[in-house]
mmCIF file of C-alpha atoms in Angstrom:
data_model
loop_
_atom_site.group_PDB
_atom_site.id
_atom_site.type_symbol
_atom_site.label_atom_id
_atom_site.label_comp_id
_atom_site.label_asym_id
_atom_site.label_seq_id
_atom_site.Cartn_x
_atom_site.Cartn_y
_atom_site.Cartn_z
ATOM 1 C CA MET A 158 -0.194 -0.122 0.123
ATOM 2 C CA GLU A 159 2.893 2.284 0.894
ATOM 3 C CA GLU A 160 4.521 1.691 -2.714
ATOM 4 C CA GLU A 161 1.072 2.408 -4.052
ATOM 5 C CA GLY A 162 0.777 5.731 -2.556
ATOM 6 C CA GLU A 163 -2.283 5.047 -0.053
ATOM 7 C CA LYS A 164 -1.911 7.072 3.100
ATOM 8 C CA VAL A 165 -4.521 5.336 4.951
ATOM 9 C CA VAL A 166 -5.942 1.852 5.821
ATOM 10 C CA SER A 167 -8.998 0.842 7.687
ATOM 11 C CA SER A 168 -8.948 -2.320 10.093
ATOM 12 C CA ALA A 169 -11.358 -3.738 7.432
ATOM 13 C CA GLN A 170 -8.846 -3.376 4.476
ATOM 14 C CA LEU A 171 -6.160 -5.079 6.546
ATOM 15 C CA ALA A 172 -8.713 -7.885 7.623
ATOM 16 C CA ASN A 173 -9.764 -8.899 4.292
ATOM 17 C CA GLU A 174 -5.807 -9.022 2.921
ATOM 18 C CA CYS A 175 -4.849 -11.175 5.777
ATOM 19 C CA ILE A 176 -8.535 -13.251 5.775
ATOM 20 C CA VAL A 177 -9.065 -12.327 9.193
ATOM 21 C CA ASN A 178 -12.076 -10.143 10.877
ATOM 22 C CA ALA A 179 -11.620 -6.511 11.786
ATOM 23 C CA ALA A 180 -12.308 -6.587 15.293
ATOM 24 C CA THR A 181 -9.013 -9.102 15.653
ATOM 25 C CA VAL A 182 -6.965 -6.749 13.574
ATOM 26 C CA ARG A 183 -7.781 -3.796 15.427
ATOM 27 C CA LYS A 184 -7.351 -6.047 18.967
ATOM 28 C CA ASP A 185 -3.820 -7.486 17.799
ATOM 29 C CA LEU A 186 -2.732 -4.401 17.051
ATOM 30 C CA ASN A 187 -3.895 -2.649 20.233
ATOM 31 C CA TYR A 188 -1.720 -5.299 21.993
ATOM 32 C CA PHE A 189 1.242 -3.154 20.818
ATOM 33 C CA GLY A 190 0.063 0.230 21.294
ATOM 34 C CA GLU A 191 -2.562 2.841 20.273
ATOM 35 C CA PHE A 192 -1.587 3.371 16.465
ATOM 36 C CA GLY A 193 -4.994 4.084 14.592
ATOM 37 C CA THR A 194 -7.701 6.715 14.823
ATOM 38 C CA ARG A 195 -11.542 5.436 15.381
ATOM 39 C CA GLY A 196 -13.460 6.094 12.436
ATOM 40 C CA GLU A 197 -10.551 7.013 10.570
ATOM 41 C CA GLY A 198 -8.096 3.998 10.328
ATOM 42 C CA TYR A 199 -4.492 3.566 10.138
ATOM 43 C CA ASP A 200 -1.802 5.915 8.777
ATOM 44 C CA VAL A 201 0.192 3.374 6.324
ATOM 45 C CA LYS A 202 3.455 4.758 7.009
ATOM 46 C CA ASP A 203 3.290 5.162 10.635
ATOM 47 C CA LEU A 204 1.635 1.390 10.732
ATOM 48 C CA LEU A 205 4.397 -0.019 8.541
ATOM 49 C CA TYR A 206 7.260 1.669 10.952
ATOM 50 C CA GLU A 207 5.310 0.200 14.011
ATOM 51 C CA ILE A 208 4.821 -3.162 12.675
ATOM 52 C CA LYS A 209 8.709 -3.073 11.899
ATOM 53 C CA ARG A 210 9.614 -1.929 14.953
ATOM 54 C CA VAL A 211 7.313 -4.640 16.851
ATOM 55 C CA LEU A 212 8.963 -7.697 14.546
ATOM 56 C CA GLY A 213 12.412 -6.230 15.333
ATOM 57 C CA LEU A 214 12.739 -5.550 11.367
ATOM 58 C CA ASN A 215 13.393 -1.626 11.515
ATOM 59 C CA LYS A 216 17.159 -2.450 11.389
ATOM 60 C CA GLU A 217 19.843 -4.311 9.709
ATOM 61 C CA TRP A 218 20.571 -7.645 10.808
ATOM 62 C CA ARG A 219 24.228 -8.875 9.762
ATOM 63 C CA ILE A 220 24.704 -12.589 9.194
ATOM 64 C CA ALA A 221 26.910 -15.457 8.592
ATOM 65 C CA VAL A 222 26.948 -18.123 6.999
ATOM 66 C CA ILE A 223 28.849 -21.224 7.743
ATOM 67 C CA GLY A 224 29.029 -24.356 5.933
ATOM 68 C CA ILE A 225 29.823 -23.411 2.303
ATOM 69 C CA GLY A 226 28.208 -26.152 0.444
ATOM 70 C CA ASN A 227 25.793 -26.436 -1.759
ATOM 71 C CA LEU A 228 23.210 -25.026 0.857
ATOM 72 C CA GLY A 229 25.542 -22.435 2.269
ATOM 73 C CA SER A 230 25.966 -21.328 -1.572
ATOM 74 C CA SER A 231 22.422 -20.759 -2.196
ATOM 75 C CA LEU A 232 22.149 -18.869 1.026
ATOM 76 C CA LEU A 233 25.012 -16.626 0.195
ATOM 77 C CA ALA A 234 23.133 -16.190 -3.268
ATOM 78 C CA TYR A 235 19.471 -15.552 -2.204
ATOM 79 C CA LYS A 236 18.368 -12.110 -3.202
ATOM 80 C CA ASP A 237 15.046 -12.169 -1.140
ATOM 81 C CA PHE A 238 17.183 -11.518 1.851
ATOM 82 C CA LEU A 239 18.160 -8.112 0.940
ATOM 83 C CA LYS A 240 14.577 -6.969 1.007
ATOM 84 C CA GLN A 241 14.449 -7.668 5.092
ATOM 85 C CA ASN A 242 17.552 -5.770 5.523
ATOM 86 C CA TYR A 243 18.910 -9.079 6.011
ATOM 87 C CA ARG A 244 22.932 -8.687 5.152
ATOM 88 C CA ILE A 245 25.428 -11.659 4.876
ATOM 89 C CA VAL A 246 28.608 -10.143 5.962
ATOM 90 C CA ALA A 247 30.776 -13.348 6.232
ATOM 91 C CA ALA A 248 31.032 -16.804 5.092
ATOM 92 C CA PHE A 249 33.000 -19.684 7.012
ATOM 93 C CA ASP A 250 34.011 -22.954 6.526
ATOM 94 C CA ILE A 251 36.691 -25.472 7.164
ATOM 95 C CA ASP A 252 37.293 -27.476 4.072
ATOM 96 C CA PRO A 253 40.534 -25.652 2.752
ATOM 97 C CA PRO A 254 39.597 -26.064 -1.293
ATOM 98 C CA LYS A 255 36.359 -24.064 -0.417
ATOM 99 C CA VAL A 256 37.935 -21.219 1.487
ATOM 100 C CA ILE A 257 39.802 -19.820 -1.805
ATOM 101 C CA GLY A 258 36.828 -17.782 -2.885
ATOM 102 C CA ARG A 259 33.324 -19.027 -3.519
ATOM 103 C CA VAL A 260 31.600 -15.706 -3.666
ATOM 104 C CA SER A 261 27.966 -14.607 -3.349
ATOM 105 C CA GLU A 262 27.901 -11.758 -6.649
ATOM 106 C CA LYS A 263 24.186 -10.932 -5.619
ATOM 107 C CA LEU A 264 24.959 -8.829 -2.806
ATOM 108 C CA GLY A 265 26.687 -5.633 -3.045
ATOM 109 C CA LYS A 266 30.426 -6.803 -2.702
ATOM 110 C CA PRO A 267 31.355 -10.472 -2.455
ATOM 111 C CA VAL A 268 31.681 -12.623 0.333
ATOM 112 C CA GLU A 269 35.037 -14.121 0.840
ATOM 113 C CA VAL A 270 34.733 -17.768 2.344
ATOM 114 C CA LEU A 271 37.114 -17.734 5.310
ATOM 115 C CA HIS A 272 38.183 -20.402 7.241
ATOM 116 C CA ILE A 273 36.171 -21.454 10.867
ATOM 117 C CA SER A 274 38.870 -20.630 12.965
ATOM 118 C CA ARG A 275 38.678 -16.920 12.143
ATOM 119 C CA ILE A 276 34.639 -16.767 13.580
ATOM 120 C CA LYS A 277 35.727 -14.970 17.038
ATOM 121 C CA GLU A 278 37.655 -12.220 15.300
ATOM 122 C CA VAL A 279 35.626 -11.501 12.210
ATOM 123 C CA VAL A 280 32.386 -11.733 14.304
ATOM 124 C CA LYS A 281 33.632 -8.978 16.584
ATOM 125 C CA GLU A 282 34.876 -7.093 13.377
ATOM 126 C CA ARG A 283 31.725 -7.267 11.331
ATOM 127 C CA LYS A 284 29.071 -7.095 14.408
ATOM 128 C CA ILE A 285 27.435 -10.182 13.033
ATOM 129 C CA GLN A 286 24.011 -10.953 15.447
ATOM 130 C CA ILE A 287 22.801 -14.075 13.467
ATOM 131 C CA GLY A 288 24.444 -17.123 12.336
ATOM 132 C CA LEU A 289 23.021 -19.651 9.697
ATOM 133 C CA ILE A 290 24.843 -23.120 10.344
ATOM 134 C CA THR A 291 24.478 -25.470 7.260
ATOM 135 C CA THR A 292 26.931 -28.121 8.267
ATOM 136 C CA PRO A 293 27.000 -31.789 8.182
ATOM 137 C CA ALA A 294 24.797 -32.552 11.114
ATOM 138 C CA SER A 295 28.163 -34.137 13.413
ATOM 139 C CA GLU A 296 29.306 -30.319 13.365
ATOM 140 C CA VAL A 297 26.658 -28.437 14.142
ATOM 141 C CA GLN A 298 26.881 -28.299 17.504
ATOM 142 C CA ALA A 299 30.565 -27.611 17.742
ATOM 143 C CA VAL A 300 29.719 -24.817 15.238
ATOM 144 C CA ALA A 301 26.970 -23.673 17.683
ATOM 145 C CA ASN A 302 29.405 -23.549 20.576
ATOM 146 C CA LEU A 303 31.982 -20.952 18.679
ATOM 147 C CA LEU A 304 28.749 -18.673 17.845
ATOM 148 C CA VAL A 305 28.152 -18.706 21.475
ATOM 149 C CA GLU A 306 31.420 -18.013 22.485
ATOM 150 C CA ALA A 307 31.687 -14.872 19.913
ATOM 151 C CA LYS A 308 28.519 -13.922 21.630
ATOM 152 C CA VAL A 309 26.412 -14.239 18.442
ATOM 153 C CA ARG A 310 22.379 -14.510 20.190
ATOM 154 C CA GLY A 311 20.842 -15.957 17.140
ATOM 155 C CA ILE A 312 21.171 -19.132 15.243
ATOM 156 C CA LEU A 313 19.506 -20.565 12.246
ATOM 157 C CA ASN A 314 20.394 -24.081 12.475
ATOM 158 C CA PHE A 315 19.715 -26.119 8.898
ATOM 159 C CA ALA A 316 21.433 -29.049 9.970
ATOM 160 C CA PRO A 317 19.764 -32.096 10.680
ATOM 161 C CA ALA A 318 20.211 -32.472 14.585
ATOM 162 C CA GLN A 319 19.202 -30.769 17.695
ATOM 163 C CA ILE A 320 21.479 -28.007 19.443
ATOM 164 C CA THR A 321 21.608 -26.911 22.754
ATOM 165 C CA VAL A 322 22.507 -23.104 23.668
ATOM 166 C CA PRO A 323 22.705 -21.236 26.837
ATOM 167 C CA LYS A 324 19.830 -18.972 28.485
ATOM 168 C CA GLY A 325 19.614 -15.632 26.150
ATOM 169 C CA TYR A 326 20.526 -17.398 22.989
ATOM 170 C CA VAL A 327 18.048 -18.223 20.223
ATOM 171 C CA VAL A 328 17.986 -21.034 17.704
ATOM 172 C CA LYS A 329 15.558 -21.863 15.222
ATOM 173 C CA ASP A 330 15.801 -25.125 13.265
ATOM 174 C CA VAL A 331 14.862 -25.680 9.678
ATOM 175 C CA PHE A 332 14.533 -29.192 9.442
ATOM 176 C CA PHE A 333 13.862 -30.354 5.857
ATOM 177 C CA THR A 334 12.563 -33.788 6.678
ATOM 178 C CA THR A 335 10.170 -32.275 9.438
ATOM 179 C CA ILE A 336 8.537 -29.940 7.058
ATOM 180 C CA LEU A 337 8.213 -32.780 4.493
ATOM 181 C CA ASP A 338 6.669 -34.875 7.261
ATOM 182 C CA ASN A 339 4.004 -32.209 7.435
ATOM 183 C CA LEU A 340 3.240 -32.166 3.617
ATOM 184 C CA ALA A 341 3.003 -36.094 4.092
ATOM 185 C CA TYR A 342 0.474 -35.817 6.544
ATOM 186 C CA LEU A 343 -1.493 -33.244 4.505
ATOM 187 C CA LEU A 344 -1.460 -35.084 1.801
ATOM 188 C CA SER A 345 -2.874 -38.577 3.627
ATOM 189 C CA ASN A 346 -5.362 -36.343 4.766
ATOM 190 C CA ILE A 347 -6.974 -35.001 1.741
ATOM 191 C CA MET B 172 12.980 -46.837 22.253
ATOM 192 C CA GLU B 173 12.461 -49.625 19.723
ATOM 193 C CA GLU B 174 16.015 -49.263 19.027
ATOM 194 C CA GLU B 175 16.912 -49.398 22.553
ATOM 195 C CA GLY B 176 14.875 -52.648 22.951
ATOM 196 C CA GLU B 177 11.946 -51.096 24.782
ATOM 197 C CA LYS B 178 8.450 -53.139 25.079
ATOM 198 C CA VAL B 179 6.351 -51.011 26.967
ATOM 199 C CA VAL B 180 6.198 -47.452 27.165
ATOM 200 C CA SER B 181 3.646 -45.373 29.839
ATOM 201 C CA SER B 182 1.964 -41.946 28.859
ATOM 202 C CA ALA B 183 4.028 -40.096 31.651
ATOM 203 C CA GLN B 184 7.384 -41.474 29.816
ATOM 204 C CA LEU B 185 6.219 -39.700 26.428
ATOM 205 C CA ALA B 186 4.947 -36.704 28.489
ATOM 206 C CA ASN B 187 8.546 -36.338 29.788
ATOM 207 C CA GLU B 188 10.438 -36.757 26.506
ATOM 208 C CA CYS B 189 8.131 -34.170 24.940
ATOM 209 C CA ILE B 190 8.105 -31.709 27.511
ATOM 210 C CA VAL B 191 3.684 -31.885 27.799
ATOM 211 C CA ASN B 192 2.137 -33.765 30.590
ATOM 212 C CA ALA B 193 0.755 -36.894 30.608
ATOM 213 C CA ALA B 194 -2.901 -36.441 30.695
ATOM 214 C CA THR B 195 -2.156 -34.696 27.054
ATOM 215 C CA VAL B 196 -0.431 -37.212 25.770
ATOM 216 C CA ARG B 197 -3.236 -39.893 26.870
ATOM 217 C CA LYS B 198 -5.690 -37.252 25.454
ATOM 218 C CA ASP B 199 -3.973 -36.662 22.099
ATOM 219 C CA LEU B 200 -3.309 -40.222 21.077
ATOM 220 C CA ASN B 201 -6.513 -41.341 22.290
ATOM 221 C CA TYR B 202 -8.028 -39.046 19.756
ATOM 222 C CA PHE B 203 -6.872 -41.738 16.874
ATOM 223 C CA GLY B 204 -7.571 -44.602 18.380
ATOM 224 C CA GLU B 205 -7.248 -46.521 21.852
ATOM 225 C CA PHE B 206 -3.562 -47.575 21.415
ATOM 226 C CA GLY B 207 -2.707 -48.142 25.020
ATOM 227 C CA THR B 208 -3.245 -50.446 28.259
ATOM 228 C CA ARG B 209 -4.961 -48.954 31.034
ATOM 229 C CA GLY B 210 -2.474 -49.148 33.740
ATOM 230 C CA GLU B 211 0.144 -50.741 31.750
ATOM 231 C CA GLY B 212 1.063 -48.168 29.234
ATOM 232 C CA TYR B 213 1.625 -48.605 25.307
ATOM 233 C CA ASP B 214 3.335 -51.253 23.209
ATOM 234 C CA VAL B 215 6.072 -49.311 21.877
ATOM 235 C CA LYS B 216 6.401 -51.471 18.311
ATOM 236 C CA ASP B 217 2.233 -50.913 17.824
ATOM 237 C CA LEU B 218 2.394 -46.991 18.983
ATOM 238 C CA LEU B 219 5.141 -46.278 16.459
ATOM 239 C CA TYR B 220 3.335 -47.804 13.656
ATOM 240 C CA GLU B 221 0.245 -46.097 14.638
ATOM 241 C CA ILE B 222 1.651 -42.697 14.998
ATOM 242 C CA LYS B 223 3.374 -43.284 11.585
ATOM 243 C CA ARG B 224 -0.015 -44.571 10.003
ATOM 244 C CA VAL B 225 -1.694 -41.239 11.482
ATOM 245 C CA LEU B 226 1.073 -39.274 10.235
ATOM 246 C CA GLY B 227 1.290 -40.519 6.844
ATOM 247 C CA LEU B 228 4.757 -41.995 7.272
ATOM 248 C CA ASN B 229 4.067 -45.843 6.621
ATOM 249 C CA LYS B 230 5.078 -45.843 3.223
ATOM 250 C CA GLU B 231 7.330 -44.574 1.128
ATOM 251 C CA TRP B 232 7.229 -41.049 -0.937
ATOM 252 C CA ARG B 233 8.655 -40.539 -4.367
ATOM 253 C CA ILE B 234 9.769 -37.162 -4.793
ATOM 254 C CA ALA B 235 11.010 -34.814 -7.658
ATOM 255 C CA VAL B 236 13.375 -31.868 -7.697
ATOM 256 C CA ILE B 237 12.867 -28.755 -9.847
ATOM 257 C CA GLY B 238 15.398 -26.567 -10.133
ATOM 258 C CA ILE B 239 19.022 -27.690 -9.891
ATOM 259 C CA GLY B 240 21.141 -25.223 -8.593
ATOM 260 C CA ASN B 241 22.868 -24.911 -5.074
ATOM 261 C CA LEU B 242 19.785 -25.695 -3.415
ATOM 262 C CA GLY B 243 18.374 -28.223 -5.621
ATOM 263 C CA SER B 244 21.664 -29.931 -5.533
ATOM 264 C CA SER B 245 21.765 -29.778 -1.211
ATOM 265 C CA LEU B 246 18.537 -31.270 -1.754
ATOM 266 C CA LEU B 247 19.460 -34.285 -3.925
ATOM 267 C CA ALA B 248 22.254 -34.924 -1.724
ATOM 268 C CA TYR B 249 20.336 -34.704 1.707
ATOM 269 C CA LYS B 250 20.726 -37.952 3.525
ATOM 270 C CA ASP B 251 18.314 -37.443 6.354
ATOM 271 C CA PHE B 252 15.141 -37.754 3.705
ATOM 272 C CA LEU B 253 16.016 -41.350 3.634
ATOM 273 C CA LYS B 254 15.614 -42.249 7.121
ATOM 274 C CA GLN B 255 11.844 -41.388 6.923
ATOM 275 C CA ASN B 256 10.801 -43.170 3.391
ATOM 276 C CA TYR B 257 11.584 -39.845 1.289
ATOM 277 C CA ARG B 258 13.413 -41.022 -1.998
ATOM 278 C CA ILE B 259 13.985 -38.377 -4.764
ATOM 279 C CA VAL B 260 13.180 -40.681 -7.861
ATOM 280 C CA ALA B 261 13.661 -37.453 -10.254
ATOM 281 C CA ALA B 262 15.345 -34.115 -10.837
ATOM 282 C CA PHE B 263 14.497 -31.273 -13.444
ATOM 283 C CA ASP B 264 15.940 -28.607 -14.600
ATOM 284 C CA ILE B 265 15.552 -25.910 -17.881
ATOM 285 C CA ASP B 266 19.143 -25.023 -17.823
ATOM 286 C CA PRO B 267 20.848 -27.599 -20.534
ATOM 287 C CA PRO B 268 24.238 -27.309 -18.792
ATOM 288 C CA LYS B 269 23.158 -28.750 -15.906
ATOM 289 C CA VAL B 270 21.020 -31.232 -17.361
ATOM 290 C CA ILE B 271 23.937 -33.127 -18.602
ATOM 291 C CA GLY B 272 24.312 -34.777 -15.230
ATOM 292 C CA ARG B 273 24.677 -33.424 -11.999
ATOM 293 C CA VAL B 274 23.746 -36.383 -9.469
ATOM 294 C CA SER B 275 22.747 -37.469 -5.939
ATOM 295 C CA GLU B 276 25.463 -39.987 -4.954
ATOM 296 C CA LYS B 277 23.850 -40.141 -1.413
ATOM 297 C CA LEU B 278 21.107 -42.161 -2.841
ATOM 298 C CA GLY B 279 21.040 -45.854 -3.743
ATOM 299 C CA LYS B 280 21.962 -44.936 -7.166
ATOM 300 C CA PRO B 281 22.963 -41.477 -9.082
ATOM 301 C CA VAL B 282 19.650 -39.020 -10.044
ATOM 302 C CA GLU B 283 20.232 -37.860 -13.763
ATOM 303 C CA VAL B 284 19.113 -34.592 -14.261
ATOM 304 C CA LEU B 285 16.332 -34.184 -16.815
ATOM 305 C CA HIS B 286 14.927 -31.694 -19.200
ATOM 306 C CA ILE B 287 11.849 -30.460 -17.544
ATOM 307 C CA SER B 288 10.012 -30.946 -20.706
ATOM 308 C CA ARG B 289 9.608 -34.708 -19.736
ATOM 309 C CA ILE B 290 8.120 -34.005 -16.268
ATOM 310 C CA LYS B 291 4.705 -35.441 -17.338
ATOM 311 C CA GLU B 292 6.045 -38.662 -18.687
ATOM 312 C CA VAL B 293 8.324 -39.282 -15.966
ATOM 313 C CA VAL B 294 5.820 -38.351 -12.987
ATOM 314 C CA LYS B 295 3.855 -40.928 -14.229
ATOM 315 C CA GLU B 296 6.610 -43.699 -15.030
ATOM 316 C CA ARG B 297 8.225 -43.432 -11.737
ATOM 317 C CA LYS B 298 4.778 -42.598 -9.939
ATOM 318 C CA ILE B 299 5.793 -39.317 -8.031
ATOM 319 C CA GLN B 300 3.752 -37.779 -5.669
ATOM 320 C CA ILE B 301 5.676 -34.920 -4.169
ATOM 321 C CA GLY B 302 7.570 -31.906 -6.048
ATOM 322 C CA LEU B 303 10.302 -29.895 -4.150
ATOM 323 C CA ILE B 304 10.338 -26.734 -6.413
ATOM 324 C CA THR B 305 13.767 -24.519 -6.092
ATOM 325 C CA THR B 306 13.628 -22.598 -9.173
ATOM 326 C CA PRO B 307 13.904 -18.787 -9.391
ATOM 327 C CA ALA B 308 10.215 -17.381 -7.927
ATOM 328 C CA SER B 309 9.755 -15.779 -11.516
ATOM 329 C CA GLU B 310 9.521 -19.713 -12.570
ATOM 330 C CA VAL B 311 7.602 -21.378 -9.439
ATOM 331 C CA GLN B 312 3.856 -20.690 -10.498
ATOM 332 C CA ALA B 313 4.808 -22.006 -14.035
ATOM 333 C CA VAL B 314 6.582 -25.185 -12.330
ATOM 334 C CA ALA B 315 3.993 -25.864 -10.084
ATOM 335 C CA ASN B 316 1.120 -25.456 -13.261
ATOM 336 C CA LEU B 317 3.254 -28.362 -14.838
ATOM 337 C CA LEU B 318 2.897 -30.628 -11.551
ATOM 338 C CA VAL B 319 -0.649 -30.226 -11.117
ATOM 339 C CA GLU B 320 -1.259 -31.186 -14.760
ATOM 340 C CA ALA B 321 0.937 -33.894 -13.968
ATOM 341 C CA LYS B 322 -1.194 -34.930 -10.888
ATOM 342 C CA VAL B 323 1.688 -34.222 -8.459
ATOM 343 C CA ARG B 324 -0.774 -33.475 -5.141
ATOM 344 C CA GLY B 325 2.238 -32.225 -2.694
ATOM 345 C CA ILE B 326 4.602 -29.492 -3.332
ATOM 346 C CA LEU B 327 6.907 -28.061 -1.022
ATOM 347 C CA ASN B 328 7.772 -24.401 -2.709
ATOM 348 C CA PHE B 329 11.055 -23.116 -1.369
ATOM 349 C CA ALA B 330 11.333 -19.746 -4.342
ATOM 350 C CA PRO B 331 9.827 -16.636 -2.594
ATOM 351 C CA ALA B 332 6.800 -16.429 -4.349
ATOM 352 C CA GLN B 333 3.028 -17.599 -3.477
ATOM 353 C CA ILE B 334 1.972 -20.139 -5.778
ATOM 354 C CA THR B 335 -1.942 -20.999 -6.123
ATOM 355 C CA VAL B 336 -2.842 -24.453 -6.972
ATOM 356 C CA PRO B 337 -6.393 -26.222 -7.440
ATOM 357 C CA LYS B 338 -8.266 -27.769 -4.700
ATOM 358 C CA GLY B 339 -6.946 -31.567 -3.939
ATOM 359 C CA TYR B 340 -3.542 -30.328 -4.055
ATOM 360 C CA VAL B 341 -0.997 -29.176 -1.256
ATOM 361 C CA VAL B 342 1.474 -26.704 -0.886
ATOM 362 C CA LYS B 343 3.696 -25.778 1.992
ATOM 363 C CA ASP B 344 6.411 -23.000 1.637
ATOM 364 C CA VAL B 345 9.869 -22.711 2.914
ATOM 365 C CA PHE B 346 10.526 -18.848 2.844
ATOM 366 C CA PHE B 347 13.668 -18.200 4.349
ATOM 367 C CA THR B 348 13.080 -14.732 4.954
ATOM 368 C CA THR B 349 9.967 -15.461 6.670
ATOM 369 C CA ILE B 350 12.071 -17.929 8.784
ATOM 370 C CA LEU B 351 14.619 -15.378 9.398
ATOM 371 C CA ASP B 352 11.942 -13.109 10.324
ATOM 372 C CA ASN B 353 10.612 -14.924 13.246
ATOM 373 C CA LEU B 354 14.148 -15.602 14.506
ATOM 374 C CA ALA B 355 14.409 -11.471 14.404
ATOM 375 C CA TYR B 356 11.555 -11.065 16.187
ATOM 376 C CA LEU B 357 12.623 -13.936 18.779
ATOM 377 C CA LEU B 358 16.305 -11.829 18.983
ATOM 378 C CA SER B 359 14.520 -8.562 19.763
ATOM 379 C CA ASN B 360 12.366 -9.543 22.529
ATOM 380 C CA ILE B 361 15.527 -11.730 24.559
#
């Protein structure tokens, strides 16, 4: 709506886009503050700003990818991240041939793949807040430990193994098998 | 527990593993049938069979990957799928160089990458039920249409674009940016 130049949006319009009811939209937004004006609706720019603030999307997140195989390489080249202020600013691997220089051409400048041993120093230098782990499952806890040691508070784990981190750190798992399980369940019930 | 040779499991044990309470375990399982014996618990083998049946995991699912770039290649080599009877039996791409022969060595035999134009014939021949789409976002609806035409009822979409399919077909999206949004939200609130 902002791109289309619209200034104001009603809860009914938002409800329609989200396929929920207008009262739910008002109640949910109200939970985070008084964003709208009764009878007029929400200012599009203000509402966008507030939602981004609530979701933690009003700033740049600086990201490292650890494990530059096929999956790691695809994440380095994942253009959609840039829309949302996700910037991959470092890439690490343990395997020397890969360390030489697989790069992401899609980002402003290529990201050089560094040896994993440099992670602590580079995290500090480049202010990295999120690590994407795409190593084999056997390595993922060791990598998570390195990230914790470097005080990287957010981890997205693509390796099919559970990891544990101390309090104050957040892990989200992306287990492709679990996602397929979900699809298989839905397919078994249509 | 089956691997460890245990014969019987109580709802309390299951509750403990799942970090819920025992009454919830009993109620949830009861929803699908009378699996346990009061005062004794559940037969491990039987319960495993029933849960797999409920989840649609008691059979082999035959899968095609469409779009063999970095992400598609990593899915072809994703060993964890095999644990759960997910078999990638075909791979398609539109780009001739790739069609020559990137393969998955991790599966029993390599999967040859075929030209997308052969999809309908190959789906029928190899009894494919699920398609994983890893093409650019601009191509994903066209690929979904081909899968629907070939009567592939389940689609896992990795491309960052919404697709629509007719009733009776199921789409699950794996949007990496949305997953990162979730992590960013959690990180903003610790």
